[in-house]
Amino acid sequence: MSIAILNEISENLQKGKAKIVVELVQKALDEGVSANDILNEGLLAGMSIIGEKFKNDEVYVPEVLVAARAMNKGAILLKPHLAAAGVEATGKVVIGTVQGDLHDIGKNLVKMMLEGKGLEVIDLGADVAPETFIQTAIDQNCKVICLSALLTTTMGVMEDVVKKAEEMGVRDQLKIMIGGAPVSAEFCAKIGADIYTPDAASAADVAVEFCK
Ligand code: B1M
């Protein structure tokens, strides 16, 4: 039963039917399907199929955009259910997708998990310049900067953020966390960022530690 509804979520997401996706996500929650299963086996499974089709030129940007919208709308419903029960951290974090990169689904998931842990999150959105990350962290007194990148052509901007923090004399006061599909722990070490985490949940766990 739950497998059928998860497949339905995936299929409707691929068609960009945001309204139906939202209804199905709510129905699955009402039926007791876990938020993690809905996220991973429904929404993200659908996004992954769209991603493959996109790569193979079977679908194009407009189809991917409507699927992305459906993904974001469905994920919003999961937010209260993904929050870790009883864990209330304190701290302020700034997050964004780096300059030149418009992909924001992964960044939104990380934000959701951070908020679920009780952290205050300043979301700069996508296509964010290096100096904006650093200036916001200074102005808003954030200890942690979370950077997301989905393109091999924009991951280098993460290094610019690290360099900008050095130039502005605040590198030792900030933790710089990086993530996104093309990013790795090796890349993190190479550019001198503090940590790479592979998914939204582990990013939130690490941010809580950094904020302590
Ligand atoms: Co784009 N796109 N896209 N796209 N797109 C990819 C990334 C691509 C791999 C598709 C492909 O060809 N196979 C490819 C990149 C190839 C490369 O760089 N090597 C690509 C391309 C080429 C492009 C364009 C250049 C296409 C074009 O115009 N010709 C263009 C670039 C636009 C730009 O950014 N300047 C483009 C545009 C778009 C859309 C606008 C249509 C849309 C984005 C909509 C949006 O985000 N609002 C889009 C989408 C949706 C994708 C795919 C299909 C899905 C990405 C996604 O949201 N995945 C993607 C293919 C794929 O990934 N299979 C693709 C789901 C999301 C939850 O995963 O973001 O990885 P992800 O987040 C994960 C982890 O990485 C991690 O947590 C999440 C899971 O828990 N994570 C972090 C992310 N950030 C983190 C930060 C952390 C820690 C963990 O700490 C701070």
XYZ file of N, CA and C and ligand atoms in Angstrom:
727
model
N 0.844 -1.216 0.000
C 0.000 0.000 0.000
C 0.872 1.255 0.000
N 1.835 1.284 0.950
C 2.658 2.496 1.016
C 3.551 2.609 -0.215
N 3.981 1.451 -0.770
C 4.820 1.504 -1.976
C 4.036 2.132 -3.121
N 2.736 1.779 -3.216
C 1.912 2.323 -4.299
C 1.826 3.841 -4.201
N 1.625 4.356 -3.005
C 1.476 5.820 -2.882
C 2.819 6.519 -3.129
N 3.911 5.882 -2.747
C 5.235 6.477 -2.998
C 5.514 6.534 -4.502
N 5.111 5.482 -5.211
C 5.258 5.492 -6.673
C 4.405 6.581 -7.308
N 3.192 6.734 -6.767
C 2.290 7.775 -7.294
C 2.891 9.158 -7.097
N 3.518 9.369 -5.919
C 4.166 10.667 -5.643
C 5.272 10.894 -6.668
N 6.106 9.865 -6.864
C 7.221 9.970 -7.813
C 6.711 10.281 -9.226
N 5.675 9.548 -9.648
C 5.179 9.731 -11.022
C 4.581 11.123 -11.238
N 3.794 11.589 -10.250
C 3.182 12.912 -10.401
C 4.216 14.021 -10.316
N 5.253 13.788 -9.503
C 6.343 14.773 -9.443
C 7.011 14.885 -10.814
N 7.241 13.742 -11.437
C 7.894 13.753 -12.759
C 7.055 14.507 -13.789
N 5.714 14.471 -13.585
C 4.842 15.192 -14.522
C 4.667 16.652 -14.102
N 5.254 17.025 -12.977
C 5.151 18.405 -12.504
C 3.801 18.757 -11.921
N 3.045 17.754 -11.476
C 1.703 18.004 -10.929
C 1.803 18.328 -9.434
N 2.164 19.586 -9.157
C 2.450 19.986 -7.771
C 1.250 19.783 -6.839
N 0.059 20.142 -7.330
C -1.126 20.061 -6.468
C -1.378 18.601 -6.056
N -1.274 17.710 -7.029
C -1.508 16.284 -6.729
C -0.403 15.744 -5.817
N 0.830 16.191 -6.056
C 1.938 15.737 -5.203
C 1.661 16.136 -3.750
N 1.250 17.393 -3.551
C 0.957 17.867 -2.190
C -0.145 17.010 -1.558
N -1.203 16.736 -2.329
C -2.314 15.919 -1.798
C -1.827 14.520 -1.424
N -0.989 13.947 -2.298
C -0.505 12.575 -2.047
C 0.441 12.524 -0.847
N 1.280 13.557 -0.712
C 2.197 13.595 0.436
C 1.370 13.645 1.730
N 0.328 14.486 1.725
C -0.526 14.583 2.913
C -1.207 13.242 3.193
N -1.687 12.601 2.119
C -2.365 11.312 2.271
C -1.398 10.272 2.856
N -0.177 10.260 2.343
C 0.814 9.290 2.831
C 1.100 9.534 4.310
N 1.236 10.808 4.689
C 1.477 11.124 6.108
C 0.308 10.634 6.956
N -0.923 10.891 6.454
C -2.124 10.469 7.191
C -2.176 8.953 7.350
N -1.630 8.262 6.352
C -1.637 6.789 6.412
C -0.491 6.248 7.246
N 0.329 7.134 7.768
C 1.407 6.699 8.669
C 2.720 6.355 7.976
N 2.848 6.719 6.687
C 4.132 6.491 6.003
C 5.134 7.508 6.578
N 6.367 7.074 6.836
C 7.322 7.986 7.482
C 7.749 9.093 6.524
N 8.035 10.260 7.115
C 8.448 11.418 6.311
C 9.721 11.091 5.534
N 10.620 10.325 6.144
C 11.867 9.946 5.455
C 11.592 9.121 4.209
N 10.657 8.167 4.314
C 10.311 7.331 3.155
C 9.657 8.177 2.067
N 8.787 9.104 2.488
C 8.114 9.961 1.489
C 9.160 10.804 0.755
N 10.123 11.342 1.531
C 11.170 12.168 0.926
C 12.046 11.335 -0.016
N 12.578 10.228 0.510
C 13.585 9.481 -0.262
C 12.972 8.629 -1.369
N 11.885 7.908 -1.038
C 11.351 6.955 -2.019
C 10.225 7.535 -2.878
N 9.719 8.706 -2.487
C 8.698 9.370 -3.290
C 9.301 10.545 -4.049
N 9.565 11.629 -3.309
C 10.000 12.888 -3.946
C 11.373 12.760 -4.599
N 12.384 12.321 -3.825
C 13.739 12.276 -4.397
C 13.878 11.194 -5.460
N 13.104 10.102 -5.317
C 13.133 9.058 -6.357
C 12.634 9.642 -7.675
N 11.573 10.449 -7.612
C 11.027 11.097 -8.815
C 12.023 12.080 -9.413
N 12.675 12.870 -8.546
C 13.667 13.852 -9.025
C 14.828 13.137 -9.699
N 15.194 11.996 -9.150
C 16.334 11.265 -9.706
C 16.019 10.736 -11.115
N 14.775 10.270 -11.322
C 14.379 9.804 -12.664
C 14.385 10.979 -13.644
N 13.838 12.116 -13.186
C 13.856 13.329 -14.029
C 15.298 13.709 -14.368
N 16.183 13.587 -13.386
C 17.596 13.922 -13.594
C 18.226 13.061 -14.680
N 17.932 11.765 -14.639
C 18.452 10.843 -15.672
C 17.927 11.225 -17.053
N 16.596 11.505 -17.101
C 15.976 11.848 -18.393
C 16.544 13.155 -18.936
N 16.821 14.086 -18.017
C 17.388 15.390 -18.382
C 18.767 15.163 -19.010
N 19.538 14.292 -18.356
C 20.891 14.001 -18.840
C 20.849 13.390 -20.243
N 19.831 12.548 -20.466
C 19.724 11.851 -21.750
C 18.912 12.616 -22.798
N 18.616 13.889 -22.501
C 17.840 14.726 -23.428
C 16.447 14.169 -23.721
N 15.880 13.470 -22.736
C 14.506 12.970 -22.912
C 13.502 13.990 -22.374
N 13.950 14.852 -21.440
C 13.126 15.987 -20.988
C 14.019 17.223 -20.992
N 13.388 18.412 -20.955
C 14.154 19.652 -21.054
C 13.858 20.562 -19.864
N 14.540 21.730 -19.842
C 14.459 22.620 -18.684
C 13.022 22.877 -18.186
N 12.042 23.190 -19.046
C 10.699 23.476 -18.509
C 10.116 22.305 -17.699
N 10.288 21.082 -18.188
C 9.765 19.909 -17.477
C 10.480 19.749 -16.126
N 11.809 19.992 -16.143
C 12.579 19.846 -14.904
C 12.148 20.918 -13.898
N 11.885 22.122 -14.411
C 11.466 23.218 -13.527
C 10.147 22.915 -12.825
N 9.169 22.398 -13.573
C 7.873 22.119 -12.926
C 8.007 20.955 -11.938
N 8.878 19.995 -12.268
C 9.119 18.884 -11.332
C 9.766 19.429 -10.056
N 10.717 20.370 -10.235
C 11.406 20.959 -9.082
C 10.420 21.701 -8.189
N 9.465 22.400 -8.821
C 8.457 23.116 -8.033
C 7.608 22.139 -7.225
N 7.227 21.051 -7.872
C 6.418 20.036 -7.186
C 7.208 19.447 -6.020
N 8.495 19.231 -6.245
C 9.382 18.690 -5.194
C 9.403 19.631 -3.988
N 9.642 20.923 -4.263
C 9.729 21.898 -3.160
C 8.412 21.984 -2.395
N 7.286 21.977 -3.128
C 5.976 22.092 -2.458
C 5.702 20.867 -1.591
N 6.035 19.689 -2.115
C 5.825 18.454 -1.348
C 6.704 18.431 -0.115
N 7.951 18.901 -0.270
C 8.903 18.844 0.842
C 8.483 19.757 1.990
N 7.841 20.898 1.647
C 7.421 21.835 2.700
C 6.498 21.133 3.707
N 5.637 20.259 3.182
C 4.703 19.540 4.049
C 5.415 18.595 5.018
N 6.593 18.144 4.597
C 7.319 17.169 5.423
C 8.094 17.833 6.556
N 8.298 19.154 6.414
C 9.194 19.866 7.322
C 8.958 19.533 8.815
N 7.728 19.702 9.330
C 7.566 19.443 10.766
C 7.842 17.988 11.144
N 7.689 17.089 10.172
C 7.862 15.660 10.474
C 9.319 15.232 10.416
N 10.134 16.006 9.706
C 11.556 15.651 9.587
C 12.361 16.217 10.746
N 11.775 17.163 11.482
C 12.489 17.772 12.602
C 12.803 16.703 13.635
N 14.025 16.745 14.140
C 14.439 15.753 15.141
C 13.718 16.021 16.455
N 13.011 15.035 16.945
C 12.215 15.219 18.157
C 13.108 15.561 19.345
N 12.732 16.626 20.038
C 13.407 16.939 21.301
C 14.755 17.625 21.175
N 15.320 17.707 19.972
C 16.631 18.352 19.849
C 16.413 19.836 19.581
N 16.802 20.666 20.505
C 16.652 22.105 20.297
C 18.012 22.768 20.446
N 18.629 23.062 19.325
C 19.936 23.708 19.352
C 19.748 25.213 19.266
N 20.778 25.967 19.574
C 20.703 27.404 19.350
C 21.893 27.819 18.499
N 21.678 28.843 17.701
C 22.753 29.326 16.843
C 22.165 29.864 15.561
N 22.992 30.619 14.846
C 22.530 31.238 13.601
C 23.455 30.810 12.470
N 22.838 30.465 11.351
C 23.572 29.918 10.220
C 23.140 30.665 8.966
N 24.079 30.925 8.049
C 23.671 31.511 6.773
C 23.859 30.459 5.679
N 22.900 30.399 4.778
C 22.930 29.353 3.737
C 22.628 29.955 2.364
N 23.157 29.329 1.324
C 22.814 29.741 -0.031
C 23.478 28.849 -1.059
N 23.007 28.960 -2.286
C 23.670 28.303 -3.418
C 24.625 29.323 -4.018
N 25.810 28.862 -4.417
C 26.861 29.798 -4.824
C 26.554 30.511 -6.142
N 27.293 31.590 -6.352
C 27.102 32.448 -7.534
C 27.161 31.661 -8.840
N 26.210 31.935 -9.726
C 26.156 31.284 -11.031
C 25.321 30.021 -11.031
N 24.872 29.611 -9.856
C 24.155 28.331 -9.722
C 22.735 28.571 -9.211
N 21.743 28.080 -9.969
C 20.336 28.341 -9.619
C 19.661 27.155 -8.939
N 20.386 26.051 -8.767
C 19.782 24.857 -8.156
C 19.563 25.097 -6.662
N 18.307 24.974 -6.214
C 18.084 25.281 -4.793
C 17.344 24.191 -4.016
N 17.077 23.053 -4.652
C 16.285 22.025 -3.954
C 17.079 21.423 -2.786
N 18.335 21.065 -3.055
C 19.182 20.499 -1.990
C 19.406 21.518 -0.888
N 19.667 22.767 -1.299
C 19.862 23.843 -0.311
C 18.614 23.993 0.565
N 17.432 23.925 -0.062
C 16.186 24.049 0.715
C 16.021 22.893 1.708
N 16.456 21.702 1.296
C 16.369 20.553 2.206
C 17.303 20.738 3.400
N 18.524 21.215 3.113
C 19.471 21.457 4.212
C 18.869 22.505 5.170
N 18.301 23.559 4.596
C 17.692 24.605 5.430
C 16.602 24.018 6.351
N 15.792 23.176 5.734
C 14.690 22.559 6.476
C 15.204 21.740 7.666
N 16.269 20.986 7.422
C 16.843 20.149 8.480
C 17.488 21.020 9.570
N 18.148 22.107 9.154
C 18.772 23.015 10.127
C 17.698 23.611 11.030
N 16.610 24.072 10.403
C 15.526 24.659 11.191
C 14.894 23.612 12.094
N 14.835 22.389 11.581
C 14.298 21.287 12.379
C 15.097 21.033 13.638
N 16.373 21.392 13.591
C 17.239 21.220 14.770
C 17.188 22.438 15.687
N 16.399 23.446 15.304
C 16.244 24.622 16.156
C 17.181 25.763 15.805
N 17.986 25.615 14.765
C 18.907 26.700 14.396
C 18.163 27.786 13.614
N 18.600 29.024 13.798
C 18.025 30.125 13.012
C 18.784 30.172 11.683
N 18.052 30.217 10.567
C 18.711 30.139 9.265
C 18.426 31.384 8.436
N 19.489 32.039 7.989
C 19.320 33.149 7.049
C 19.554 32.571 5.666
N 18.507 32.565 4.848
C 18.563 31.944 3.528
C 18.781 33.029 2.474
N 19.952 33.015 1.855
C 20.260 34.028 0.838
C 19.772 33.608 -0.543
N 19.200 32.417 -0.660
C 18.674 31.955 -1.942
C 19.760 31.339 -2.810
N 19.596 31.519 -4.124
C 20.564 30.947 -5.066
C 21.346 32.076 -5.723
N 22.450 31.709 -6.428
C 23.257 32.684 -7.169
C 23.803 33.777 -6.237
N 24.448 33.364 -5.182
C 24.899 34.304 -4.147
C 26.406 34.562 -4.276
N 26.788 35.820 -4.280
C 28.197 36.211 -4.436
C 28.984 35.893 -3.162
N 30.281 35.562 -3.298
C 31.098 35.227 -2.122
C 31.042 36.292 -1.023
N 31.177 37.560 -1.415
C 31.210 38.602 -0.382
C 29.879 38.725 0.362
N 28.786 38.370 -0.321
C 27.471 38.450 0.345
C 27.400 37.432 1.489
N 27.946 36.225 1.236
C 27.965 35.219 2.318
C 28.729 35.756 3.535
N 29.923 36.300 3.264
C 30.784 36.716 4.378
C 30.193 37.938 5.086
N 29.754 38.927 4.304
C 29.209 40.141 4.922
C 27.971 39.809 5.753
N 27.128 38.909 5.237
C 25.921 38.539 6.000
C 26.312 37.842 7.304
N 27.306 36.942 7.221
C 27.739 36.236 8.443
C 28.238 37.247 9.476
N 28.983 38.261 9.014
C 29.514 39.277 9.946
C 28.353 40.093 10.531
N 27.511 40.617 9.632
C 26.420 41.500 10.074
C 25.435 40.793 10.994
N 25.171 39.524 10.688
C 24.125 38.795 11.426
C 24.699 37.917 12.531
N 26.016 37.984 12.711
C 26.663 37.210 13.767
C 26.420 35.700 13.626
N 26.661 35.182 12.414
C 26.512 33.739 12.164
C 27.874 33.059 12.328
N 27.862 31.895 12.964
C 29.118 31.156 13.131
C 29.386 30.235 11.948
N 28.332 29.916 11.215
C 28.455 28.887 10.180
C 27.904 29.402 8.843
N 28.668 29.116 7.763
C 28.190 29.412 6.405
C 28.000 28.072 5.689
N 26.813 27.863 5.131
C 26.513 26.620 4.417
C 26.413 26.912 2.924
N 27.266 26.255 2.143
C 27.313 26.503 0.699
C 26.861 25.270 -0.068
N 25.992 25.490 -1.053
C 25.551 24.403 -1.908
C 25.942 24.726 -3.355
N 26.362 23.700 -4.105
C 26.646 23.852 -5.548
C 26.287 22.563 -6.255
N 25.660 22.687 -7.425
C 25.238 21.505 -8.192
C 25.959 21.381 -9.522
N 26.715 22.416 -9.870
C 27.371 22.404 -11.180
C 28.886 22.311 -11.006
N 29.520 21.534 -11.859
C 30.984 21.468 -11.802
C 31.580 22.839 -12.113
N 30.825 23.643 -12.877
C 31.334 24.974 -13.240
C 31.189 25.993 -12.109
N 30.402 25.700 -11.082
C 30.234 26.683 -9.991
C 30.874 26.234 -8.683
N 31.297 24.962 -8.607
C 31.852 24.513 -7.318
C 33.107 25.307 -6.935
N 33.815 25.840 -7.949
C 35.003 26.647 -7.675
C 34.685 27.918 -6.889
N 33.429 28.384 -6.980
C 33.043 29.594 -6.240
C 33.154 29.352 -4.728
N 33.039 28.072 -4.331
C 33.180 27.763 -2.900
C 34.572 28.177 -2.399
N 35.573 27.962 -3.254
C 36.936 28.362 -2.882
C 37.022 29.897 -2.764
N 36.289 30.593 -3.642
C 36.285 32.061 -3.566
C 35.701 32.528 -2.231
N 34.715 31.786 -1.721
C 34.115 32.169 -0.433
C 35.159 32.016 0.680
N 35.905 30.896 0.640
C 36.950 30.673 1.643
C 37.984 31.807 1.565
N 38.387 32.128 0.332
C 39.407 33.187 0.143
C 38.881 34.547 0.603
N 37.609 34.813 0.316
C 37.007 36.094 0.714
C 36.990 36.209 2.242
N 36.712 35.113 2.931
C 36.713 35.132 4.408
C 38.118 35.456 4.919
N 39.130 34.904 4.237
C 40.525 35.191 4.631
C 40.829 36.674 4.398
N 40.470 37.131 3.186
C 40.721 38.540 2.825
C 40.065 39.503 3.810
N 38.867 39.155 4.270
C 38.123 40.049 5.156
C 38.507 39.844 6.615
N 39.477 38.947 6.843
C 40.040 38.763 8.187
C 39.146 38.034 9.177
N 38.185 37.232 8.656
C 37.253 36.564 9.578
C 37.286 35.038 9.454
N 38.260 34.509 8.702
C 38.251 33.071 8.437
C 38.226 32.241 9.730
N 38.996 32.695 10.750
C 39.079 31.904 11.992
C 37.818 32.006 12.850
N 36.925 32.918 12.510
C 35.684 33.046 13.305
C 34.519 32.295 12.674
N 34.743 31.728 11.488
C 33.636 31.109 10.742
C 33.917 29.649 10.402
N 32.870 28.837 10.406
C 32.992 27.480 9.872
C 32.316 27.493 8.495
N 33.004 26.970 7.504
C 32.431 26.939 6.150
C 32.150 25.483 5.777
N 30.846 25.203 5.594
C 30.406 23.832 5.268
C 29.995 23.786 3.799
N 30.360 22.707 3.117
C 29.994 22.620 1.700
C 29.275 21.308 1.377
N 28.458 21.348 0.316
C 27.749 20.148 -0.131
C 27.152 20.352 -1.504
N 26.570 19.272 -2.042
C 26.009 19.302 -3.390
C 26.616 18.169 -4.203
N 25.878 17.726 -5.219
C 26.254 16.506 -5.957
C 27.709 16.442 -6.459
N 28.280 17.515 -7.019
C 29.646 17.349 -7.552
C 30.743 17.516 -6.495
N 30.368 17.878 -5.284
C 31.341 18.220 -4.245
C 31.747 16.964 -3.479
N 32.981 16.956 -2.941
C 33.456 15.784 -2.201
C 34.337 16.231 -1.036
N 34.675 15.270 -0.186
C 35.561 15.564 0.947
C 36.942 15.980 0.434
N 37.389 15.367 -0.648
C 38.704 15.706 -1.218
C 38.702 17.163 -1.681
N 37.603 17.530 -2.358
C 37.490 18.912 -2.852
C 37.483 19.885 -1.669
N 36.795 19.492 -0.614
C 36.706 20.327 0.592
C 38.104 20.585 1.158
N 38.895 19.510 1.253
C 40.253 19.646 1.791
C 41.081 20.548 0.864
N 40.884 20.353 -0.430
C 41.680 21.110 -1.417
C 41.431 22.625 -1.313
N 40.177 23.011 -1.103
C 39.879 24.455 -1.103
C 39.970 25.069 0.300
N 40.193 24.236 1.312
C 40.348 24.766 2.670
C 39.039 25.119 3.353
N 37.924 24.493 2.925
C 36.659 24.656 3.671
C 36.738 23.751 4.911
N 35.767 23.890 5.831
C 35.879 23.123 7.079
C 35.352 21.707 6.969
N 34.219 21.532 6.278
C 33.681 20.161 6.202
C 32.756 19.999 4.999
N 32.805 18.788 4.431
C 31.842 18.381 3.401
C 30.904 17.369 4.046
N 29.606 17.534 3.821
C 28.656 16.494 4.239
C 27.821 16.091 3.015
N 27.510 14.790 2.899
C 26.864 14.318 1.673
C 25.363 14.552 1.602
N 24.708 14.778 2.745
C 23.249 14.947 2.691
C 22.779 15.969 3.719
N 21.501 16.320 3.605
C 20.945 17.394 4.422
C 20.956 17.046 5.910
N 20.650 15.803 6.242
C 20.568 15.417 7.656
C 21.942 15.520 8.319
N 22.989 15.020 7.637
C 24.313 15.084 8.274
C 24.821 16.521 8.321
N 24.441 17.336 7.328
C 24.829 18.754 7.374
C 24.249 19.410 8.625
N 22.982 19.104 8.928
C 22.336 19.717 10.095
C 23.009 19.251 11.392
N 23.368 17.968 11.470
C 24.039 17.462 12.672
C 25.356 18.199 12.919
N 26.132 18.376 11.842
C 27.436 19.032 11.974
C 27.250 20.511 12.352
N 26.273 21.175 11.724
C 26.043 22.599 12.024
C 25.700 22.788 13.500
N 24.927 21.868 14.052
C 24.579 21.940 15.482
C 25.857 21.866 16.316
N 26.757 20.954 15.977
C 28.034 20.826 16.700
C 28.833 22.126 16.603
N 28.893 22.698 15.383
C 29.658 23.931 15.181
C 29.064 25.099 15.979
N 27.764 25.076 16.196
C 27.110 26.195 16.884
C 27.226 26.088 18.406
N 27.693 24.936 18.888
C 27.750 24.743 20.351
C 28.775 25.669 20.979
Co 20.268 21.295 -13.542
N 21.860 20.196 -13.798
N 20.930 22.577 -14.858
N 18.541 22.153 -13.340
N 19.697 19.743 -12.627
C 22.000 19.019 -12.933
C 22.740 19.379 -11.649
C 22.821 18.030 -13.875
C 23.666 17.010 -13.094
C 21.856 17.351 -14.871
C 22.569 16.453 -15.835
O 23.013 16.875 -16.853
N 22.706 15.217 -15.519
C 23.688 19.047 -14.713
C 25.045 19.432 -14.109
C 26.200 18.794 -14.853
C 27.507 19.214 -14.266
O 27.712 20.282 -13.772
N 28.434 18.322 -14.377
C 22.739 20.241 -14.778
C 22.807 21.263 -15.762
C 23.859 21.059 -16.838
C 21.972 22.399 -15.753
C 21.953 23.559 -16.740
C 23.335 24.086 -17.174
C 21.096 23.094 -17.948
C 20.964 24.065 -19.067
O 20.516 25.159 -18.909
N 21.410 23.621 -20.202
C 21.168 24.652 -15.974
C 22.071 25.525 -15.090
C 21.334 26.671 -14.470
C 22.172 27.350 -13.398
O 22.205 26.906 -12.286
N 22.874 28.402 -13.769
C 20.303 23.777 -15.101
C 19.035 24.154 -14.682
C 18.207 23.372 -13.896
C 16.772 23.753 -13.547
C 16.586 25.257 -13.305
C 15.881 23.334 -14.690
C 16.492 22.822 -12.311
C 16.768 23.497 -10.962
C 15.501 23.964 -10.259
C 15.766 24.309 -8.824
O 16.679 23.860 -8.169
N 14.878 25.132 -8.325
C 17.548 21.733 -12.512
C 17.508 20.462 -11.848
C 16.297 20.199 -10.987
C 18.548 19.501 -11.966
C 18.561 18.027 -11.512
C 17.645 17.273 -12.451
C 18.130 17.752 -10.094
C 18.897 18.500 -9.008
C 18.212 18.323 -7.672
O 17.478 19.193 -7.253
N 18.365 17.146 -7.059
C 20.086 17.659 -11.671
C 20.314 16.211 -12.045
C 20.617 15.353 -10.844
O 21.054 15.811 -9.810
N 20.456 14.071 -11.021
C 20.596 18.740 -12.533
C 17.706 16.809 -5.795
C 18.445 17.483 -4.605
C 17.780 17.126 -3.298
O 19.767 16.972 -4.610
O 20.840 19.278 -4.704
O 22.243 17.149 -4.824
P 21.057 17.862 -4.324
O 21.121 17.897 -2.720
C 21.455 16.737 -1.974
C 22.941 16.635 -1.652
O 23.781 17.031 -2.718
C 23.068 17.446 -0.390
O 21.795 17.324 0.265
C 20.789 16.899 -0.627
C 20.229 15.559 -0.174
O 19.967 15.483 1.174
N 23.408 18.860 -0.420
C 24.132 19.383 0.618
C 23.106 19.853 -1.273
N 23.618 21.000 -0.836
C 24.248 20.759 0.335
C 24.935 21.586 1.212
C 25.506 21.010 2.369
C 25.387 19.648 2.604
C 24.694 18.811 1.749
O 26.197 21.706 3.299
C 26.199 23.084 3.295
